[in-house]
mmCIF file of C-alpha atoms in Angstrom:
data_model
loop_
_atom_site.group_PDB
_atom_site.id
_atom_site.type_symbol
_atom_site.label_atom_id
_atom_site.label_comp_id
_atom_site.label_asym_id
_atom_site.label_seq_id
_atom_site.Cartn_x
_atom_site.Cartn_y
_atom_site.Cartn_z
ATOM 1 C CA UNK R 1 131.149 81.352 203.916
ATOM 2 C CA UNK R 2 129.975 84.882 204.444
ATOM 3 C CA UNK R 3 131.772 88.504 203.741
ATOM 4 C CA UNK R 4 131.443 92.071 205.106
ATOM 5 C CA UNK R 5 132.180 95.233 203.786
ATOM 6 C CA UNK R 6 131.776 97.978 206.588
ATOM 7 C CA UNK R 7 132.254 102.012 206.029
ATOM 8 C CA UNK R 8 132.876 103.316 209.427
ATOM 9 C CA UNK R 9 133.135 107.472 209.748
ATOM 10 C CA UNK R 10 134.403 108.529 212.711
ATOM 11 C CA UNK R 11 133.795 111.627 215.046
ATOM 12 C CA UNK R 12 137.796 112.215 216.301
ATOM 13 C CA UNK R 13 139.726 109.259 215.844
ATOM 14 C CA UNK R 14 139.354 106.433 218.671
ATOM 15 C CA UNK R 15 141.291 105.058 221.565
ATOM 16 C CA UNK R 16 142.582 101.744 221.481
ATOM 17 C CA UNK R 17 146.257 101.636 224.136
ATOM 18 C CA UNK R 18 148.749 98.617 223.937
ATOM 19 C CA UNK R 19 147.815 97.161 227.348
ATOM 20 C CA UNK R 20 150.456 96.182 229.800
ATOM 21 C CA UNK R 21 151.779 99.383 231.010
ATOM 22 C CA UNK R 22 151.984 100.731 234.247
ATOM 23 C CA UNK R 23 150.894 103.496 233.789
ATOM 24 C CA UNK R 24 151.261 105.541 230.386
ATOM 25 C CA UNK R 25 149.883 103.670 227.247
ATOM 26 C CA UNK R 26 150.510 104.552 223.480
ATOM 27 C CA UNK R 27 148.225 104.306 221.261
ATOM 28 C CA UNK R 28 147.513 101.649 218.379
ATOM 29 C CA UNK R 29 147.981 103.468 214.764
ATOM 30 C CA UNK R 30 144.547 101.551 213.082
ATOM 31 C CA UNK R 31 141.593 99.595 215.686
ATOM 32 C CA UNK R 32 143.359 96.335 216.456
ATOM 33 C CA UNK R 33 141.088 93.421 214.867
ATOM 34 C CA UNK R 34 140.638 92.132 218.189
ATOM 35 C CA UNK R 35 138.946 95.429 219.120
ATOM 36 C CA UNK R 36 136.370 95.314 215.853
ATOM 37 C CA UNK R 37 135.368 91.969 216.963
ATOM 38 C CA UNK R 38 134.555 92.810 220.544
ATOM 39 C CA UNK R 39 132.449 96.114 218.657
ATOM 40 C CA UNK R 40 130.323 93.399 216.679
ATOM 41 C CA UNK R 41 129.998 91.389 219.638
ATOM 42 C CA UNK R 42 128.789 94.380 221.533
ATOM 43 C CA UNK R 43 125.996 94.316 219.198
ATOM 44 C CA UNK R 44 124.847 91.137 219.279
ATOM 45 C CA UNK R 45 125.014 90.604 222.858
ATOM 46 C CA UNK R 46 122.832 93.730 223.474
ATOM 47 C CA UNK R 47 120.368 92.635 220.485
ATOM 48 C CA UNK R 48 119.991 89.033 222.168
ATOM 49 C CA UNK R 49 120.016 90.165 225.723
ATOM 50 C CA UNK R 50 122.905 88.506 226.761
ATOM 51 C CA UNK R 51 124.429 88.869 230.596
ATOM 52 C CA UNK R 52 128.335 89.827 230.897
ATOM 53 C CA UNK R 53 129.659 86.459 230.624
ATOM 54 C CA UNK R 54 127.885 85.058 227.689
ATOM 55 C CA UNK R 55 128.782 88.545 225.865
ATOM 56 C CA UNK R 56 132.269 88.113 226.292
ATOM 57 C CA UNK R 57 131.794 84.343 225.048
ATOM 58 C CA UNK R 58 130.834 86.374 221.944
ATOM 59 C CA UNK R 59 134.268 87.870 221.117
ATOM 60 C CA UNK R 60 135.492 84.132 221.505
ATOM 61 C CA UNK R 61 132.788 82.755 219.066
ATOM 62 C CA UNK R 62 133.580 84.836 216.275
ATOM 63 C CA UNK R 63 137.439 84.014 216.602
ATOM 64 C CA UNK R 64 136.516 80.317 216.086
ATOM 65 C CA UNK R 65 134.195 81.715 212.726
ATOM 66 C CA UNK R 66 137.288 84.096 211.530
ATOM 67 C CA UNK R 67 138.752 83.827 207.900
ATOM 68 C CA UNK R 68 140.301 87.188 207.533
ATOM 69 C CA UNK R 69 139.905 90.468 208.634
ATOM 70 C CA UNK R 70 141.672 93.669 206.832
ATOM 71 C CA UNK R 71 141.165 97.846 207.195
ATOM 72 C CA UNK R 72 141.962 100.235 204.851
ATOM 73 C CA UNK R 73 141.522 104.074 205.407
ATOM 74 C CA UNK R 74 139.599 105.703 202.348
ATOM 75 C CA UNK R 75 140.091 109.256 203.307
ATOM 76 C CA UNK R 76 142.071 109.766 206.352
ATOM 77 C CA UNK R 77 145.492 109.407 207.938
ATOM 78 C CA UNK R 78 146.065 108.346 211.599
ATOM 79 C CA UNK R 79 148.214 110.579 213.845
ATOM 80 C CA UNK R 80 149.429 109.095 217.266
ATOM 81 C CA UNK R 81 149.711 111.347 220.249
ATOM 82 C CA UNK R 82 149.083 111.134 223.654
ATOM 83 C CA UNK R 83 147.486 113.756 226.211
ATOM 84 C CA UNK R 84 147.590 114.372 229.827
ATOM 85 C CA UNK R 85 144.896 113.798 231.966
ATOM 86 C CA UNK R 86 143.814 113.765 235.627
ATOM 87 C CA UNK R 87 142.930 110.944 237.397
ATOM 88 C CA UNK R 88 141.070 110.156 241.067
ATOM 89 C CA UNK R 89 142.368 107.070 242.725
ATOM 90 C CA UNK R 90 139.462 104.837 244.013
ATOM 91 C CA UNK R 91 141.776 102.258 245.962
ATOM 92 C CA UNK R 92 142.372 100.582 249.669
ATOM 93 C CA UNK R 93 146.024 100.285 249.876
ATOM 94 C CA UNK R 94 148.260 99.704 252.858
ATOM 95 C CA UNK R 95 145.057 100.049 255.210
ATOM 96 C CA UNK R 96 144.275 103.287 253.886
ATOM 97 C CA UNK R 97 140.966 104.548 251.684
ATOM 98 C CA UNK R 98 141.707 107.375 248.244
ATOM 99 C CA UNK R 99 141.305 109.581 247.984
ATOM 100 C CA UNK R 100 141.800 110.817 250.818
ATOM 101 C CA UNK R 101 142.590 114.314 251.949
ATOM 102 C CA UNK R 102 145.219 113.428 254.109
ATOM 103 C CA UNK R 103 147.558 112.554 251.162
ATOM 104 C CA UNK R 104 146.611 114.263 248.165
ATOM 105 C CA UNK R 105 149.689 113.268 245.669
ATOM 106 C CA UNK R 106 148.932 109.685 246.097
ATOM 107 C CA UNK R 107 144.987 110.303 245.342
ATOM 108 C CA UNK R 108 145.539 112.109 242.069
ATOM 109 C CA UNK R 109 147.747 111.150 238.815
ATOM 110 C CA UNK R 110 147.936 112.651 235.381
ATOM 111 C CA UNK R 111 149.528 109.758 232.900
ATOM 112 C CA UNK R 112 149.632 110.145 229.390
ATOM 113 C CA UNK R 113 146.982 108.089 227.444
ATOM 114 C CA UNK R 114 147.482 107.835 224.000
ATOM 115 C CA UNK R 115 145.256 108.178 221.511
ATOM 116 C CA UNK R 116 145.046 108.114 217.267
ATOM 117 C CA UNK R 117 143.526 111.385 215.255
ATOM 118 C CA UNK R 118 142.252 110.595 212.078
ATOM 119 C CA UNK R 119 143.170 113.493 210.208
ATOM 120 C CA UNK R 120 141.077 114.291 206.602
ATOM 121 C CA UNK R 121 143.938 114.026 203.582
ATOM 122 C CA UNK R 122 140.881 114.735 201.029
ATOM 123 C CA UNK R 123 138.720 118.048 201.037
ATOM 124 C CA UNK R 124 135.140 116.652 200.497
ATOM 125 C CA UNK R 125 133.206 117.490 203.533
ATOM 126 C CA UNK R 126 132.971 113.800 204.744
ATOM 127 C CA UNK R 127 134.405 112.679 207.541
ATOM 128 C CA UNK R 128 137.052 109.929 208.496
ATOM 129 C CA UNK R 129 136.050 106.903 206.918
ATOM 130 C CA UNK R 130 137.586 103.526 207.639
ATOM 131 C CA UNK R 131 136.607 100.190 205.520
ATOM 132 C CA UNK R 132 136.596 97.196 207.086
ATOM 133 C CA UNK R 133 136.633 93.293 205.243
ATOM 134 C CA UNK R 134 135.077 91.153 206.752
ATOM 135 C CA UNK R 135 135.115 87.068 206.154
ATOM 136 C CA UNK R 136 133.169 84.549 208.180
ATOM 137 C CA UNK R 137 133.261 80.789 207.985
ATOM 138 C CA UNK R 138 129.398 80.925 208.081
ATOM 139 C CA UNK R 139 126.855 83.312 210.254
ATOM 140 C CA UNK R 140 126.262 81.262 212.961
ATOM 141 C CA UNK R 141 127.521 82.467 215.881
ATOM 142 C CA UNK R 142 127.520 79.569 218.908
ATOM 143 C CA UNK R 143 127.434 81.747 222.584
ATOM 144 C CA UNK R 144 128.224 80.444 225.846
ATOM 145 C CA UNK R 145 125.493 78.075 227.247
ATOM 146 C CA UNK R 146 125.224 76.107 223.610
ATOM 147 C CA UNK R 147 122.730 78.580 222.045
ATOM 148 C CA UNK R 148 123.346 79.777 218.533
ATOM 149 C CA UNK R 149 122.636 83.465 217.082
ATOM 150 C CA UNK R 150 123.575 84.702 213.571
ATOM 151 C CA UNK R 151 125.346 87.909 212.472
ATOM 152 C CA UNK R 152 123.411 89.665 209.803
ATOM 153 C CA UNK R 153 123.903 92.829 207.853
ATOM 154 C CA UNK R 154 121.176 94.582 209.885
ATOM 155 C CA UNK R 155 123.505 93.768 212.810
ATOM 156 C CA UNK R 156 126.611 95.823 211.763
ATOM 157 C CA UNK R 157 124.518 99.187 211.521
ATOM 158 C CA UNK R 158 123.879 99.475 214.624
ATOM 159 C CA UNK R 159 127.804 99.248 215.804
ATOM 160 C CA UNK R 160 128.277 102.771 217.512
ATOM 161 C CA UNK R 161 131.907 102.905 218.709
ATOM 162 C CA UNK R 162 135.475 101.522 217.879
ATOM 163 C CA UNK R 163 137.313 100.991 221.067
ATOM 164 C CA UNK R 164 136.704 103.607 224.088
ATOM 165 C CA UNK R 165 132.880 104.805 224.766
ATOM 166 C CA UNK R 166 134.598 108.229 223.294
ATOM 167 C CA UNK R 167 135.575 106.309 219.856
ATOM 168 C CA UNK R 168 132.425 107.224 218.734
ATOM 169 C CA UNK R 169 131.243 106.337 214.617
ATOM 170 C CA UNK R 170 128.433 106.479 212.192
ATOM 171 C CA UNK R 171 128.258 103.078 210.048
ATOM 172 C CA UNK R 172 127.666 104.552 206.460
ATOM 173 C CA UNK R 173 127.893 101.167 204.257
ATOM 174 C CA UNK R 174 127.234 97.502 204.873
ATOM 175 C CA UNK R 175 127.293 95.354 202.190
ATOM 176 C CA UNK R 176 127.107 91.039 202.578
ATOM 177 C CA UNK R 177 128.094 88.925 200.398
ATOM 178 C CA UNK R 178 129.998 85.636 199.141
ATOM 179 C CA UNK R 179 133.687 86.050 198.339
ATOM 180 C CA UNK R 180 135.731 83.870 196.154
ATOM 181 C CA UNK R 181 138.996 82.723 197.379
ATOM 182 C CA UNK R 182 142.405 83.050 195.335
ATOM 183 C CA UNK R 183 145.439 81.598 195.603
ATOM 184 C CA UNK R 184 148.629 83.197 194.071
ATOM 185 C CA UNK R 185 149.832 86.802 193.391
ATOM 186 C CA UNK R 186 147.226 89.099 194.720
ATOM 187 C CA UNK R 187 147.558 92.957 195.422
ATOM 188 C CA UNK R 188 145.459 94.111 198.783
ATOM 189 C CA UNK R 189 144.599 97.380 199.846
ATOM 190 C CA UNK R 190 144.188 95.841 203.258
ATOM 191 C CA UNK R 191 146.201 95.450 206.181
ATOM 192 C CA UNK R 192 146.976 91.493 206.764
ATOM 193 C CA UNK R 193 148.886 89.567 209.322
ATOM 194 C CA UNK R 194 151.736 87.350 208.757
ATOM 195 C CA UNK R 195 150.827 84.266 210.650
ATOM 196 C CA UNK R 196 152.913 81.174 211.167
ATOM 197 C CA UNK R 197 152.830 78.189 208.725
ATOM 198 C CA UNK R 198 151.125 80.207 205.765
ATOM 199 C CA UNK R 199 153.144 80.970 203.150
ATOM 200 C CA UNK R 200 152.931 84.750 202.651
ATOM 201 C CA UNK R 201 155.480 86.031 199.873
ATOM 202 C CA UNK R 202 155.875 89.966 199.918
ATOM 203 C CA UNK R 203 156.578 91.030 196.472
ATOM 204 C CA UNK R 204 156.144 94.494 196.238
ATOM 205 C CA UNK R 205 154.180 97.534 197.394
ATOM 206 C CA UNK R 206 153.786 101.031 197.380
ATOM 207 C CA UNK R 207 154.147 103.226 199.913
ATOM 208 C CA UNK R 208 153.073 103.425 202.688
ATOM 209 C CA UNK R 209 152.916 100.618 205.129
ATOM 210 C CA UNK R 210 153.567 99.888 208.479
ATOM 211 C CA UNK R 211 154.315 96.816 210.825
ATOM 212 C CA UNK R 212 152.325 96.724 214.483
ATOM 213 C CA UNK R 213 152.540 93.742 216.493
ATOM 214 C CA UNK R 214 148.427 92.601 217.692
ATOM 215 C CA UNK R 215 146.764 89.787 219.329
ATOM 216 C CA UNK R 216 146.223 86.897 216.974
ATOM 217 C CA UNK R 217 142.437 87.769 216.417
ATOM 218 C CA UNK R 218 141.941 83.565 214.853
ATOM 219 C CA UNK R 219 143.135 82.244 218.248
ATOM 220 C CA UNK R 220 141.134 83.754 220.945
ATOM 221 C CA UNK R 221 141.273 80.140 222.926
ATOM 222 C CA UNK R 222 142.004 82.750 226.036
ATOM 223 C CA UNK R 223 141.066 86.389 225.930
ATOM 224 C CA UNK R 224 143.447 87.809 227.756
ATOM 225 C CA UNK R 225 145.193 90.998 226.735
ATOM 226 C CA UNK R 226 147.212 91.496 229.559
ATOM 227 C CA UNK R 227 148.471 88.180 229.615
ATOM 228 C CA UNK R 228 149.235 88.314 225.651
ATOM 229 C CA UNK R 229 150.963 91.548 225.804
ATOM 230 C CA UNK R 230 152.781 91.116 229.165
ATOM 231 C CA UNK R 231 154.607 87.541 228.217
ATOM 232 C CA UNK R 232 154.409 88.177 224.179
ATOM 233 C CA UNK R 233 151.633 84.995 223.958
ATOM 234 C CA UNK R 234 149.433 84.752 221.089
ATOM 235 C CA UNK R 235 150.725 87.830 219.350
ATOM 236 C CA UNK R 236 150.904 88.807 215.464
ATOM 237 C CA UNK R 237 152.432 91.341 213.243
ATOM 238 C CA UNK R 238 150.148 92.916 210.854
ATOM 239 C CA UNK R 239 151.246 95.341 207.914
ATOM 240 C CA UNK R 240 149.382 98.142 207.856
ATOM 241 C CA UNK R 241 148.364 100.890 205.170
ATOM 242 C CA UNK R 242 148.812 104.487 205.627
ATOM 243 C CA UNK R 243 147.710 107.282 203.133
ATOM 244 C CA UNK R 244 150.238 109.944 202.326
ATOM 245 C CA UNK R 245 148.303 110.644 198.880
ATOM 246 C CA UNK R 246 144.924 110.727 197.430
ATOM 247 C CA UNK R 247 145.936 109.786 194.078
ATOM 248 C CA UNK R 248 148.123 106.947 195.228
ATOM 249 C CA UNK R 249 146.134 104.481 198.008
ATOM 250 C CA UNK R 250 148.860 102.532 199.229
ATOM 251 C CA UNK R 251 148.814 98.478 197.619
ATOM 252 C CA UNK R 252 150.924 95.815 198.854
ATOM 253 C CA UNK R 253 151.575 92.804 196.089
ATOM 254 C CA UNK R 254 151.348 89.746 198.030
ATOM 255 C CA UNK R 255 152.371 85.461 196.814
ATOM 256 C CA UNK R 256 149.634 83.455 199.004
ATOM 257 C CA UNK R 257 149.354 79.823 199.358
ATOM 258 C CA UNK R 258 149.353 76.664 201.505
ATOM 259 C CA UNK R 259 147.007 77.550 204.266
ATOM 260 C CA UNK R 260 146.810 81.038 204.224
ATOM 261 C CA UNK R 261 144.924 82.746 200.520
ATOM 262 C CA UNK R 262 142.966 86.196 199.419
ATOM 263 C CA UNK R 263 139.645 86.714 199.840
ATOM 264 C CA UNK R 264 138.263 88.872 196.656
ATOM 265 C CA UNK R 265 134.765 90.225 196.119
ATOM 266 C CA UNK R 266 134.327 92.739 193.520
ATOM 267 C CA UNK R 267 137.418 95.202 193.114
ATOM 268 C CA UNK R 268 138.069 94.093 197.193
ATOM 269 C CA UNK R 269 140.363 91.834 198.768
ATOM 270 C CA UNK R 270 141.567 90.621 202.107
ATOM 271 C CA UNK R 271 144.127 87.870 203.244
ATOM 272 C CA UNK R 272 143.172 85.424 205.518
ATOM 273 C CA UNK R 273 143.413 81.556 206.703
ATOM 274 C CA UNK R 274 141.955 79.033 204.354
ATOM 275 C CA UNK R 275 138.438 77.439 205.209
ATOM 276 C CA UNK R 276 138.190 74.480 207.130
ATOM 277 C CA UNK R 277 141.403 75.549 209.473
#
């Protein structure tokens, strides 16, 4: 078993959009866990020279490693919103090539795409950090094809964006090592899922925290968004924290047990599934 804690500043904010849509997408409030995998896989694929296929395989491979995954803002709070903007339609439809000057409403649309600002709630002169925990069954990461490569700290400095290619972010802290895993009454700073057949007790918490429904990042048997979204497969809720004051991080209280327990390493913990799922 293996941990990760990763500091992630960001430039803006990012853009992550709940697929499924025709046409105007909101915005997620935190980087789905889905979406911090396929940045780590990123990575590794381009460290290992992977092709398309076998970097996709990736995203699937660390699913089958997954114990628990949780973010936690240190110094930020996300803001949702959505802007316009213009768009050229490269299509054939009905016989007919766009854009085409012949019918210029059907070659140009302006949906909304939505987008999350992380907005400073401290006034040091950093900017907005995220932390992510991180917890691995081991680092050995089997790819498509039967080869094996391993995730090591080195790997998660060089992780450059969170989402779209304009979710741009500096990696400021990477720290590996072993956590221990509790059972019981646990407090978290970090977002968790509530997954089926665990027995998650919520106790109490302080505010605030909010509920956003995700793909199930420890089942990835078919990585499909639009298929999960679309007909509600493979989908989890995930409680979320949200800042609204420097002196008082939000902390959820939290009874684990059966196959679902906490994840601790230093003053850090995360809830995830039990070892040997």
């Amino acid at each position: 078993m293996i941990g990760f804690l990763i500091d992630l500043e960001f430039v803006w904010g990012f853009q992550s959009k709940v697929v499924g849509y025709s046409k105007s997408s909101p915005a997620f409030t935190y980087p789905p866990p889905t979406t911090f995998l396929g940045a780590v896989a990123e990575v590794l694929a381009k460290k290992h020279s992977l092709g398309e296929q076998e970097g996709r395989s990736v995203i699937k491979a660390l699913s089958d490693k997954l114990l628990a995954i949780g973010v936690r803002p240190l110094n930020c709070i996300p803001l949702k919103f959505a802007d316009i903007n213009k768009v050229i339609a490269v299509r054939l439809t009905g016989g007919k090539q766009y854009p085409s000057p012949e019918d210029p409403y059907g070659s140009f649309d302006a949906p909304a795409h939505g987008r999350t600002f992380l907005s400073l709630v401290s006034e040091n002169e950093e900017g907005p950090i995220l932390r992510y925990f991180l917890t691995l069954d081991d680092d050995e990461i089997k790819v498509r094809g039967g080869g094996t490569i391993r995730l090591e700290e080195e790997d998660l400095w060089e992780i450059h964006r969170i989402g779209s290619k304009e979710s741009l972010v500096a990696v400021t802290e990477v720290k590996s090592f072993t956590p221990k895993v509790k059972d019981g009454r646990v407090t978290t700073y970090y977002s968790f899922p509530l997954l089926e057949g665990g027995e998650v007790r919520l106790q109490n918490y302080e505010p605030k925290w909010i509920l956003e429904k995700t793909i199930n990042p420890f089942k990835l048997t078919n990585y499909d968004p639009l298929t999960s979204y679309v007909l509600g497969q493979n989908l989890i809720d995930i409680y979320y924290p949200v800042i609204e004051s420097p002196q008082r991080p939000p902390r959820y209280i939290v009874e684990v047990g059966g196959s679902i327990c906490f994840y601790e390493w230093k003053d850090e913990g995360v809830i995830g599934i039990r070892p040997n799922k």
